[in-house]
Coordinates of C-alpha atoms in Angstrom, one line a residue:
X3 CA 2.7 9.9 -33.3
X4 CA 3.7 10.8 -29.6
X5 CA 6.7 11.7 -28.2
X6 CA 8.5 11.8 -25.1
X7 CA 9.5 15.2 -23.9
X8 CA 13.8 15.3 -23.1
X9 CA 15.2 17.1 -20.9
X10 CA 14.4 15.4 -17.6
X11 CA 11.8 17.2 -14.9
X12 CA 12.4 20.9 -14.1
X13 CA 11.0 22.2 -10.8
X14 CA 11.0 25.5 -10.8
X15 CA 7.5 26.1 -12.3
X16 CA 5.2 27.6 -9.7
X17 CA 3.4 24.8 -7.8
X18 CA 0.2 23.3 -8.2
X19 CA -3.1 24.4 -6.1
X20 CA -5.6 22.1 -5.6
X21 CA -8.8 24.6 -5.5
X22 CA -7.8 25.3 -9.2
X23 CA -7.1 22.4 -10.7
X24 CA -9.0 19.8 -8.9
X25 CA -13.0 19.8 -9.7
X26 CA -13.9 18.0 -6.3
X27 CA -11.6 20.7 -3.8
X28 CA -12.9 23.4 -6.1
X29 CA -16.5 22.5 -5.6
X30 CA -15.6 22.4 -2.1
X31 CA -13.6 25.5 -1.8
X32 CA -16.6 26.9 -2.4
X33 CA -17.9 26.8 1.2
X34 CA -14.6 28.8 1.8
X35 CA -14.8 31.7 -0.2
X36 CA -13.6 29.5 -3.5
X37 CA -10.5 28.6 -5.3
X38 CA -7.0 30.5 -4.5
X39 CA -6.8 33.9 -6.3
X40 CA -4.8 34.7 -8.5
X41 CA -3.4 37.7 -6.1
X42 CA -3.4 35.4 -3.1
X43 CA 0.1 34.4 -1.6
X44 CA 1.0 31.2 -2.1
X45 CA 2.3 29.1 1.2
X46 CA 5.6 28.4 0.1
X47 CA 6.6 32.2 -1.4
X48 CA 8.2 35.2 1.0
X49 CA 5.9 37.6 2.3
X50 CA 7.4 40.8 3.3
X51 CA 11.1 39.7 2.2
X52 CA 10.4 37.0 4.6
X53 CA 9.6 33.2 4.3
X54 CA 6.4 31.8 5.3
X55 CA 6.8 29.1 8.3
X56 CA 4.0 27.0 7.1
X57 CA 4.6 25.9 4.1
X58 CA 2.8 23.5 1.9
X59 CA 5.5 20.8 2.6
X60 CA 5.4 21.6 6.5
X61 CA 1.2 21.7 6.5
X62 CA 1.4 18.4 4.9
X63 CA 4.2 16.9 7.5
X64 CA 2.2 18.2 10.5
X65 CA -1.1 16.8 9.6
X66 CA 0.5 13.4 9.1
X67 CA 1.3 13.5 12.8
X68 CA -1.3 14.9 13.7
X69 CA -2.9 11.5 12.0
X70 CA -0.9 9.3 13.7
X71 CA -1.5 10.9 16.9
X72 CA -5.3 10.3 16.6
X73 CA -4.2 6.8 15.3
X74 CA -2.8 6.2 18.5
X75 CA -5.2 7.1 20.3
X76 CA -7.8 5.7 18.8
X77 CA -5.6 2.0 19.6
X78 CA -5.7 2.9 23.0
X79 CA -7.6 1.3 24.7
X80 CA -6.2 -1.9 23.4
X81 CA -2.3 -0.9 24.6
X82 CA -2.0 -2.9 27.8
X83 CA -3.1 -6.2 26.0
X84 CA -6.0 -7.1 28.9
X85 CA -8.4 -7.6 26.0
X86 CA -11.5 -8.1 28.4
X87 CA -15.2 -8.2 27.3
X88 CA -14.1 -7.8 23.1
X89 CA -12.9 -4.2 23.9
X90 CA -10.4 -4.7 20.8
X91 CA -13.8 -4.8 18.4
X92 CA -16.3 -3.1 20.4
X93 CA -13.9 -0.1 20.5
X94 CA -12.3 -1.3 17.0
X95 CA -8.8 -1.3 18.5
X96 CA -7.5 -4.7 17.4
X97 CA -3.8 -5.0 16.7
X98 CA -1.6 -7.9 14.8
X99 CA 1.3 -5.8 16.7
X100 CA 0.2 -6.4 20.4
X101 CA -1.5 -10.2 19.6
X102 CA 1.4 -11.7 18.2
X103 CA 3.9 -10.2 20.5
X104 CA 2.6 -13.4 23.0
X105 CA 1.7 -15.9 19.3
X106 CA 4.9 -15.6 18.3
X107 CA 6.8 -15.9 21.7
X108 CA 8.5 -12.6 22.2
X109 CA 7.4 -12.0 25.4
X110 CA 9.0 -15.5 26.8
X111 CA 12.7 -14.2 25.0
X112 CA 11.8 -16.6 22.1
X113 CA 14.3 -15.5 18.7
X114 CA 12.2 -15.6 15.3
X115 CA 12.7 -18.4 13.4
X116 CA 15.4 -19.8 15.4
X117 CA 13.1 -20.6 18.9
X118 CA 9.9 -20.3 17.0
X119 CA 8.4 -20.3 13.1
X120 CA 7.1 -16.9 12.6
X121 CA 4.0 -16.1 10.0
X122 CA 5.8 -13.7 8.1
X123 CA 8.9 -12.8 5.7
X124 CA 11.9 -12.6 7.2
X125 CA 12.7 -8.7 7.3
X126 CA 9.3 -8.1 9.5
X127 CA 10.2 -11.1 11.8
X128 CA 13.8 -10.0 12.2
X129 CA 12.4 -6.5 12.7
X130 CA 9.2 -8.1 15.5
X131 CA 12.3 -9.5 17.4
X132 CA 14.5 -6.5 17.1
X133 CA 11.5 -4.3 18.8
X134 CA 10.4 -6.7 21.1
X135 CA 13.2 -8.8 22.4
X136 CA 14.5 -5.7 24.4
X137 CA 11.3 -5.0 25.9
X138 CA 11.6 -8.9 27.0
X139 CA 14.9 -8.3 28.7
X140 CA 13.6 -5.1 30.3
X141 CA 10.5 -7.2 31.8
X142 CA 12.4 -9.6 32.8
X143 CA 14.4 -7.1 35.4
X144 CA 11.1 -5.3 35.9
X145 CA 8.4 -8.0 36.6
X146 CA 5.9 -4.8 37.2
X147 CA 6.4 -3.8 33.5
X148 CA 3.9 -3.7 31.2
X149 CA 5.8 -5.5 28.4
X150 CA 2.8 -5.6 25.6
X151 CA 2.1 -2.0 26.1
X152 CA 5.8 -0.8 25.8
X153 CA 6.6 -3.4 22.9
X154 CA 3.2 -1.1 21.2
X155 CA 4.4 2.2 21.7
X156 CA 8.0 0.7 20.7
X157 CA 6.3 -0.4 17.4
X158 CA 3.8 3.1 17.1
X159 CA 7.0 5.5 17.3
X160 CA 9.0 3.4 14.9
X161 CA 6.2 3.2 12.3
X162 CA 4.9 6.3 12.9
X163 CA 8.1 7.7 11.8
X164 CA 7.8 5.8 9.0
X165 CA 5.1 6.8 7.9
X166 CA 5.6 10.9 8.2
X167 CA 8.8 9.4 5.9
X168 CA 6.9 8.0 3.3
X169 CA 4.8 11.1 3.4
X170 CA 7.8 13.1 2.8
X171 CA 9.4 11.0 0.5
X172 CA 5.6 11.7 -1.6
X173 CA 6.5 15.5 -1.2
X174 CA 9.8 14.8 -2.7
X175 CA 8.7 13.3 -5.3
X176 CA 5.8 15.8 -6.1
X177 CA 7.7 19.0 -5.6
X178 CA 5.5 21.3 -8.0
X179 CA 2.9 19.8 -5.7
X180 CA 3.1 19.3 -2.2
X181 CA -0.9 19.0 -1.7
X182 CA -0.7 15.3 -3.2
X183 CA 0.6 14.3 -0.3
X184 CA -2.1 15.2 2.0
X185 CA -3.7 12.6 0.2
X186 CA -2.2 10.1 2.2
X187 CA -1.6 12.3 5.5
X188 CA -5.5 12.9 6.0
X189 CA -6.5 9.3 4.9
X190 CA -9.0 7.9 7.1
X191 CA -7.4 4.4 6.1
X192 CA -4.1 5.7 7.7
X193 CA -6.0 6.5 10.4
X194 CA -7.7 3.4 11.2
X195 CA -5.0 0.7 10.2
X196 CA -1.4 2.2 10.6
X197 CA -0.1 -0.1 13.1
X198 CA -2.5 -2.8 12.6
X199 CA 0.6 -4.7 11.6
X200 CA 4.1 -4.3 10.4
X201 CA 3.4 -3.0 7.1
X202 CA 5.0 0.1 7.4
X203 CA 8.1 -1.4 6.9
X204 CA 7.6 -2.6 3.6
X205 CA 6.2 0.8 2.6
X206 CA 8.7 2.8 3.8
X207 CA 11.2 1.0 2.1
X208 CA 8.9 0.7 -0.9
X209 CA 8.9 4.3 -1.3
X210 CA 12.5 4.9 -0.9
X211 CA 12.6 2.7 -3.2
X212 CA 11.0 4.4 -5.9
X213 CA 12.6 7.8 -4.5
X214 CA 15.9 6.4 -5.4
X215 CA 14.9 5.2 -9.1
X216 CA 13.8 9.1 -9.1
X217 CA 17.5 9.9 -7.9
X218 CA 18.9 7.6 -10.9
X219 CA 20.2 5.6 -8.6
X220 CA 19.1 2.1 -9.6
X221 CA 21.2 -0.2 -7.6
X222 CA 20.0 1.8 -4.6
X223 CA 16.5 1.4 -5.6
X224 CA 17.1 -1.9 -6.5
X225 CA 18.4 -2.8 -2.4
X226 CA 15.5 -0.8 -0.9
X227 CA 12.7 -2.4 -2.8
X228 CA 14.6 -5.8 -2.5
X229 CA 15.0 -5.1 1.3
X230 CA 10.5 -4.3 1.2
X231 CA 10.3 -7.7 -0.7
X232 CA 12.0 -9.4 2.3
X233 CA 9.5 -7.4 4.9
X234 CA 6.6 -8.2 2.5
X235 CA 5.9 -9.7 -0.6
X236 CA 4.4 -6.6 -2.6
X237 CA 7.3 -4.3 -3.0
X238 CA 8.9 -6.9 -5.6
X239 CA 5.9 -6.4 -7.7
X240 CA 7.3 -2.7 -8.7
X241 CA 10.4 -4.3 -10.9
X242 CA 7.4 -5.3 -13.2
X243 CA 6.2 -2.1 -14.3
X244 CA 10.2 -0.6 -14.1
X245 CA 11.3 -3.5 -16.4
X246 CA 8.4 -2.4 -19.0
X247 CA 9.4 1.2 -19.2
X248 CA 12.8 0.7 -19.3
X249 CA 11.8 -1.9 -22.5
X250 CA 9.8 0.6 -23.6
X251 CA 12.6 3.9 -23.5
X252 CA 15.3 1.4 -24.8
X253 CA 17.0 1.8 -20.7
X254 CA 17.4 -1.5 -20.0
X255 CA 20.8 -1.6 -18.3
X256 CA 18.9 0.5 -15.2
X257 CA 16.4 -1.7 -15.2
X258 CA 18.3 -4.9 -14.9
X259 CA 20.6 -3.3 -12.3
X260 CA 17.8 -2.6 -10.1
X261 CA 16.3 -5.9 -10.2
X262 CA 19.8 -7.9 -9.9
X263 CA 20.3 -5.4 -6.9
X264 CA 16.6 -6.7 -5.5
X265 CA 17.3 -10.3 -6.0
X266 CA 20.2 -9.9 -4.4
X267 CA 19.5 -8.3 -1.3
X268 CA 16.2 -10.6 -1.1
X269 CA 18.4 -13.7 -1.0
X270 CA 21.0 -12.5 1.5
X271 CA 18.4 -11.6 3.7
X272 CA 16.3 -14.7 3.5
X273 CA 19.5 -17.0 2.9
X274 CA 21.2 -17.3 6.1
X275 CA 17.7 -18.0 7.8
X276 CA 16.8 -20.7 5.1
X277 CA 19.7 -23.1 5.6
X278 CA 19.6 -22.7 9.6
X279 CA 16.4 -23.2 10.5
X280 CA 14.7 -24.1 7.1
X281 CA 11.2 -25.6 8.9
X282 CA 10.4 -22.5 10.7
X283 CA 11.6 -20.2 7.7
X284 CA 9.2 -21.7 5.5
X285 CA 6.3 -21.1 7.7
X286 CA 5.0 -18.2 5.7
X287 CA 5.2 -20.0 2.5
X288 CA 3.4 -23.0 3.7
X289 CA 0.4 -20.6 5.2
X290 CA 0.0 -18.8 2.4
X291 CA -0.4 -22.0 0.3
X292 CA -2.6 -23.7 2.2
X293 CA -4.4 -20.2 3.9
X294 CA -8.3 -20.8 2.6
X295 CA -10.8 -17.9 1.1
X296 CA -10.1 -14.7 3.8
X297 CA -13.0 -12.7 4.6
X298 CA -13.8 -9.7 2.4
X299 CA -12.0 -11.3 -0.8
X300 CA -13.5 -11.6 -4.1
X301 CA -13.9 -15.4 -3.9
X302 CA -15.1 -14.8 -0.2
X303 CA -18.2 -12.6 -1.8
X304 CA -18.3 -15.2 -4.8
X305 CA -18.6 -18.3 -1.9
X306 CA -21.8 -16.2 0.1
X307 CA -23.4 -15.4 -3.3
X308 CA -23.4 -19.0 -3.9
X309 CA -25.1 -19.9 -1.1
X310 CA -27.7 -17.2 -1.8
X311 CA -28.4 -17.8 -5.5
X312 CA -27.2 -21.4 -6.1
X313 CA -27.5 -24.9 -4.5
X314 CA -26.0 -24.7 -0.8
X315 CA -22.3 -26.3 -0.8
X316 CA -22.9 -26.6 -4.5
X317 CA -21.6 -23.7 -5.9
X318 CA -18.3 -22.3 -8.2
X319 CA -16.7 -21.0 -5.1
X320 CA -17.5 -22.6 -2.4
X321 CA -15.7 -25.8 -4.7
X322 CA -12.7 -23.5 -5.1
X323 CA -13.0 -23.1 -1.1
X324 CA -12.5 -27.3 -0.8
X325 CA -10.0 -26.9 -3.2
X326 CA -6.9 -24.7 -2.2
X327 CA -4.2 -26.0 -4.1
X328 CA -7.3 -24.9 -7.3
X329 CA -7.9 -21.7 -6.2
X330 CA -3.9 -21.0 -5.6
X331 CA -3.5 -21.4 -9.0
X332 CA -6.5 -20.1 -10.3
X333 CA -5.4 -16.5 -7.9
X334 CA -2.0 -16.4 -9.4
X335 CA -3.1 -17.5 -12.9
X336 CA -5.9 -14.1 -12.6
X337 CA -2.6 -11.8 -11.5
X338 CA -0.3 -13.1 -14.2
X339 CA -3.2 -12.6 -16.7
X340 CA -4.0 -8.7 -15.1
X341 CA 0.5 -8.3 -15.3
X342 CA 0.4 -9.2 -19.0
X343 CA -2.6 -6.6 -19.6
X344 CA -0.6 -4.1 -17.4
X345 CA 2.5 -4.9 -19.8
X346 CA 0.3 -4.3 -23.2
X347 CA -1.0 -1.5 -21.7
X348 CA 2.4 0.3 -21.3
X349 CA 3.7 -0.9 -24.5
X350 CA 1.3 0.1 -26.5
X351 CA -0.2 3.3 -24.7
X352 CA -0.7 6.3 -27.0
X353 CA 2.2 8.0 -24.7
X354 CA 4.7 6.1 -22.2
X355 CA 2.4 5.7 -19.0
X356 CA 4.4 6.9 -15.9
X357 CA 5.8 4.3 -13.6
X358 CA 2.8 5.0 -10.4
X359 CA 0.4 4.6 -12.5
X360 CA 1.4 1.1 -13.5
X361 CA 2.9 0.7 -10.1
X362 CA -0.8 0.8 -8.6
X363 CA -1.9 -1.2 -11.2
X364 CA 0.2 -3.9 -10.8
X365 CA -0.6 -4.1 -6.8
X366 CA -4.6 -3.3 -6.9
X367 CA -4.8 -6.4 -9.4
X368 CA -3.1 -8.5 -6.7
X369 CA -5.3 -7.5 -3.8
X370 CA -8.1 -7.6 -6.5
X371 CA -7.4 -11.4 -7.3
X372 CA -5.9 -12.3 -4.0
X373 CA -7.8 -15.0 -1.4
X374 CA -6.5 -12.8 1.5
X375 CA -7.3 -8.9 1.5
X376 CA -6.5 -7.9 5.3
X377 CA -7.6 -4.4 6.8
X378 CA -4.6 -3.1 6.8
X379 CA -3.5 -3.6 2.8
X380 CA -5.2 -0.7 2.2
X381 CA -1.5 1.2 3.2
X382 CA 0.2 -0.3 0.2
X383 CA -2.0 1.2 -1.9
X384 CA -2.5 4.6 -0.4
X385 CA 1.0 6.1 -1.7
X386 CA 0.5 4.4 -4.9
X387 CA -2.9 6.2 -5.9
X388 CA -1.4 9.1 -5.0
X389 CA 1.8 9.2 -6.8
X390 CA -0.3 8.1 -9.6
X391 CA -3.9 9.7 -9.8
X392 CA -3.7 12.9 -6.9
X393 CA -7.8 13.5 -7.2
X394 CA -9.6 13.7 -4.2
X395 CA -13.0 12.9 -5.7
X396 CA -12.4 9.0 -6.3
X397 CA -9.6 8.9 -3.4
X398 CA -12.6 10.1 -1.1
X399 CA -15.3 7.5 -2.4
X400 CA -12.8 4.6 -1.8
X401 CA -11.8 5.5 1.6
X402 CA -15.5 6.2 2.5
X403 CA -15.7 2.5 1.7
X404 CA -12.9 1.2 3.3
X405 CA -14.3 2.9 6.8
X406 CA -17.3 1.0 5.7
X407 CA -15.4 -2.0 5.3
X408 CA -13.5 -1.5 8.8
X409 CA -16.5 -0.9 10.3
X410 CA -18.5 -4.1 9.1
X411 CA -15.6 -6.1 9.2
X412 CA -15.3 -5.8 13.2
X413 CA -19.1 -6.0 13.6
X414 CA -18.0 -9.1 11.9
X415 CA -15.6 -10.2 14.6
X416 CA -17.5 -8.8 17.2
X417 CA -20.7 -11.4 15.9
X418 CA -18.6 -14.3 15.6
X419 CA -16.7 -13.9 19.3
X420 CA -20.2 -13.5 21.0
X421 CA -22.3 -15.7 18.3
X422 CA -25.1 -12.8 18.6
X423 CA -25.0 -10.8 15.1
X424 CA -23.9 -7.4 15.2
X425 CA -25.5 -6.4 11.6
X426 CA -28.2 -7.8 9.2
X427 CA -26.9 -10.7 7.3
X428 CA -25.0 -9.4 3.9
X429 CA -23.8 -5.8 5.2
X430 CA -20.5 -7.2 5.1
X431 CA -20.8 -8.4 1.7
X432 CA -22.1 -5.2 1.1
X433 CA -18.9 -3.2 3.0
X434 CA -16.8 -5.9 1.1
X435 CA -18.4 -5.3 -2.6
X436 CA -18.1 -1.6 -1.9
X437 CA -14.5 -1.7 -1.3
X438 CA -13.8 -4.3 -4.1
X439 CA -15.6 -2.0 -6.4
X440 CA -14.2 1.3 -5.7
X441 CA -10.4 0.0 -6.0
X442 CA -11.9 -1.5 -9.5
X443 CA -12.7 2.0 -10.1
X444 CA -9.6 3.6 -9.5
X445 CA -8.0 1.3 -11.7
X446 CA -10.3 2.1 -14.5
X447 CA -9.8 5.8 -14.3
X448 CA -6.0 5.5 -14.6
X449 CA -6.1 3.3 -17.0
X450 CA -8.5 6.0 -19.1
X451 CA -5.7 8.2 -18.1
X452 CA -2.8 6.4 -19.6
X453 CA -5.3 6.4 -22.9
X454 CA -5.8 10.0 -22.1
X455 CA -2.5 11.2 -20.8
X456 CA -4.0 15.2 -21.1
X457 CA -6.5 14.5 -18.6
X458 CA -3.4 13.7 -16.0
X459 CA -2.8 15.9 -13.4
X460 CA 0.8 14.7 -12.5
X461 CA 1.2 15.7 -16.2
X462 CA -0.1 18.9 -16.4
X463 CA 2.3 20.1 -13.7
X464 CA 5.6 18.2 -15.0
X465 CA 6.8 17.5 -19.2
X466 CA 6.9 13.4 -18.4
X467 CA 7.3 11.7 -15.6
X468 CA 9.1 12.6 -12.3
X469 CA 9.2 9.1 -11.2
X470 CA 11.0 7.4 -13.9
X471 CA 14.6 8.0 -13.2
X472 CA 16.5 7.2 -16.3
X473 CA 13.6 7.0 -18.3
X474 CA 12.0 10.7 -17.2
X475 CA 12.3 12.7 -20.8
X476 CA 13.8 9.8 -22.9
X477 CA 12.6 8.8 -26.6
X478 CA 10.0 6.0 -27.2
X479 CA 12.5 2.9 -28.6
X480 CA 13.0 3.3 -32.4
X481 CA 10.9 -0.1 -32.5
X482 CA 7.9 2.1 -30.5
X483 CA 8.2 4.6 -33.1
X484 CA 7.9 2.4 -36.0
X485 CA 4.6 0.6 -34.3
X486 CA 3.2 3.4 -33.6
X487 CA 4.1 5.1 -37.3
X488 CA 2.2 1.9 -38.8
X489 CA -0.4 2.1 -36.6
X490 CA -0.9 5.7 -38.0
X491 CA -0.6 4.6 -41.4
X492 CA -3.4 2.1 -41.5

C-alpha cells in the first residue's frame, strides 16, 4: 500500500544538478569535462563569505531574454508590415500579431467586439485593443508613424515580459531546481513562436495560476486561471486534473473554491460583452464550430493518407472533412474519452500523480485530438512538460520536431502563395507525423512515470508534490486506502 508523505514540501535540501541526475546532460557533460563534482561550488552557494552573482535562478532569467531577444530579431524583418515578395515565409517571420492589427480593424480606431467581431475570447481581444488602440491615436497625430511596427514592439515587450514571468514563476515552483526552467528558456519552440500570437497571455496567467494553488491560495488561483480561460480556452482545462486530486486527498473544499472562483471570473469577463454586442461576441464560437480539418492535425494527416492509400474523396476523413458538425463531435467525444482515462489514471495510480503531470496530460490530449493545432500551441505545452517531466532527452526530440514542423509548415505556405512547391510532396506529413508522435511520446513516458513514481525526477528532489497546494503531503482518502488494501489482498 502507498502513502502520501505529510508534512508539506521543505526547500532547504541542496538543489538539484542536472549533469548528475539527468542521463542525456550527463552524457553530454561529457564533452565538458563531465558531471559537477562533488567538490565543485554550486552557483547558488557563497564563495569566499560572499554570494555568487550568477546564480542558477539568474542564469536561467538571463537566457530567457536572451531568447526573446533572438525571437525578436528573428521577426524582424516582418515589423513594418510591407510584407513584399512572401518575406513573412521566405524569412519565416509571419505574425498573427501584426496581420490582424489591420483584419481586425485596430489600425482604423475600430473597438473589439463593439465596431468589429473579433476571432478570439474576449480577454485577448480586450487586451489586442488595449495595445493597439493607442498606437491608433498616436498615428492618427503622426501620419509619418509606423503604426504596425510600433503596435509589434508594443505587443513583443509586453509578452516578452510575460514570458521571463512564466519562466520565473517555473523557478518558483522548482526551487530545489532551478535548471528545469531552462527547459523552457532555451526552447527552440520559444524561439520560433513567442509572439506569433497572443498566447502568452493565457500562459502567463496559467502559470500564476498554478503558482497560487502552490501558495494555497485557491480563490486566487481559481481568478487567474479563470482570467487565462477568458484569453484562451486551455487554461480551464487545469480544474480537471485539480478537481481529481482534490477527490483523491479528500480536499475538496479547495478544489471547488477554485473552480467557483474560475467560473466566476470567466463570466464577468465574457458577460458584459455577451449582452451588448452578442453577434460579434460569438464570433469565436461560431469559427470554431464550423473551422474545417487545420493543417498539421491528426485528421489533416488522416485526410492525405486517404487519398494516398484509399479511393480519392472516398475515404474515413476526408468524409469527416465534408462533415463538420461529425468531426466536432467526434474531436470532443476523443478528449472527453482521453479526460476520463486521465481521471482513472489518477484515481487509481499506485501513488497520487502530481498535478503537472496530469496537467500536461489533460492539454496534449486536446491538441492530440483537436482539428486545429497552430504553430504557436506548442507554448502551452512547454511549461507543462516541464513542471511535469524536467528531462532533456525527450524535451530535445520533440522540439527537434516542432523546428521540423515550423520549417515544413512555411515551406507549406510559401508553396501554396506562389503555387510552385517548396518540398517533395508528403514532408509535411512527415514534419506533421513527427510532431504528433513525439507529443504522443511524452505522454507515454509520464504516464509510465505516474505507474513508476521512483523513476520521477520532480520526486526525487521533493517528498510529494510541490504543486499541489492543499493536497502537497496529505493522506490518500480513507476510500483510496481501502481500494488499494483490496487490491493488495487479491
Amino acid at each position: 500500500m502507498s502513502t502520501q508523505t505529510t508534512g508539506g514540501t521543505d526547500n532547504s535540501a541542496a538543489p538539484d544538478h542536472p549533469s548528475r541526475s539527468d542521463g542525456f546532460v550527463r552524457g553530454v557533460s561529457g564533452l565538458i569535462g563531465g558531471p559537477l563534482g562533488d567538490h565543485a561550488a554550486a552557483l547558488d552557494r557563497p564563495v569566499g563569505g560572499e554570494r555568487r552573482f550568477w546564480t542558477a535562478v539568474r542564469i536561467v532569467l538571463a537566457l530567457v531574454c536572451l531568447t526573446m531577444a533572438l525571437h525578436w530579431v528573428q521577426k524582424s524583418p516582418c515589423q513594418d508590415g510591407a510584407w513584399t515578395n512572401n518575406v513573412q515565409y521566405t524569412r519565416f517571420c509571419y505574425t498573427d500579431v501584426l496581420a490582424l492589427y489591420y483584419a481586425e480593424g485596430l489600425n482604423e480606431g475600430k473597438v473589439p467586439y463593439r465596431d468589429h467581431p473579433v476571432e478570439y475570447p474576449v480577454l485577448t481581444g480586450y487586451f489586442m485593443g488595449v495595445l493597439g488602440l493607442p498606437v491608433h491615436e498616436l498615428g492618427s497625430e503622426d501620419p509619418g508613424l509606423n503604426q504596425a511596427m510600433w503596435f509589434y514592439n508594443l505587443n513583443v515587450l509586453v509578452l516578452g515580459a510575460l514570458a521571463v514571468a512564466t519562466v520565473a514563476v517555473i523557478l518558483a515552483l522548482r526551487r530545489r531546481r532551478p535548471w528545469d526552467a531552462a527547459l523552457f528558456a532555451l526552447a527552440p519552440a520559444l524561439l520560433l513562436t513567442a509572439t506569433v500570437n497572443w498566447d502568452f497571455l493565457a500562459i502567463g496567467l496559467a502559470a500564476f495560476g498554478l503558482l497560487a494553488w502552490a501558495r494555497r491560495k485557491p480563490a486566487l488561483a481559481g481568478l487567474l486561471l479563470g482570467l487565462g480561460g477568458a484569453a484562451k480556452l486551455w487554461p480551464l482545462f487545469l480544474f480537471w486534473p485539480i478537481l481529481l486530486l482534490a477527490i483523491r486527498s479528500s480536499r475538496l473544499r479547495a478544489a471547488l473554491t477554485a473552480i467557483g472562483t474560475g467560473a466566476a471570473a470567466l463570466v464577468v469577463v465574457n458577460l458584459p460583452t455577451a449582452l451588448l454586442y452578442p453577434t460579434n461576441w460569438g464570433r469565436f464560437l461560431e469559427l470554431n464550430t464550423e473551422r474545417p480539418i487545420d493543417w498539421g492535425t491528426l485528421w489533416y494527416i488522416g485526410r492525405y493518407l486517404d487519398g494516398k492509400f484509399g479511393e480519392p474523396d472516398a475515404g474515413p476523413f476526408e468524409w469527416l472533412s465534408n462533415n463538420i458538425p461529425v468531426l466536432n463531435n467526434l474531436a470532443y467525444a476523443l478528449f472527453f474519452l482521453a479526460c476520463v482515462g486521465v481521471a482513472v489514471l489518477a484515481l487509481r495510480a499506485p501513488r497520487r500523480p502530481r498535478l503537472a503531470q496530469l496537467a500536461f496530460l489533460v492539454v496534449a490530449a486536446f491538441l492530440i485530438f483537436s482539428k486545429v493545432w497552430s504553430q504557436q500551441f506548442v507554448l502551452w505545452l512547454l511549461p507543462l512538460v516541464v513542471l511535469a517531466r524536467p528531462k532533456w532527452g525527450a524535451f530535445l526530440a520533440w522540439q527537434l520536431a516542432e523546428v521540423g514542423y515550423f520549417v515544413a509548415f512555411y515551406g507549406e505556405l510559401l508553396g501554396t502563395s506562389t503555387g510552385t512547391p517548396v518540398f517533395p510532396e508528403g514532408v509535411f506529413v512527415l514534419a506533421a507525423t513527427f510532431r504528433l508522435t513525439t507529443v504522443v511520446v511524452l505522454c507515454v513516458l509520464v504516464i509510465r512515470e505516474i505507474l513508476r513514481p521512483e523513476q520521477d525526477a520532480v520526486r526525487a528532489s521533493y517528498p510529494d508534490d510541490p504543486d499541489a497546494g492543499v493536497i502537497d503531503g496529505a493522506p490518500d482518502a480513507p476510500w483510496v486506502t481501502r481500494q488499494r488494501a483490496s487490491v493488495a489482498a487479491t
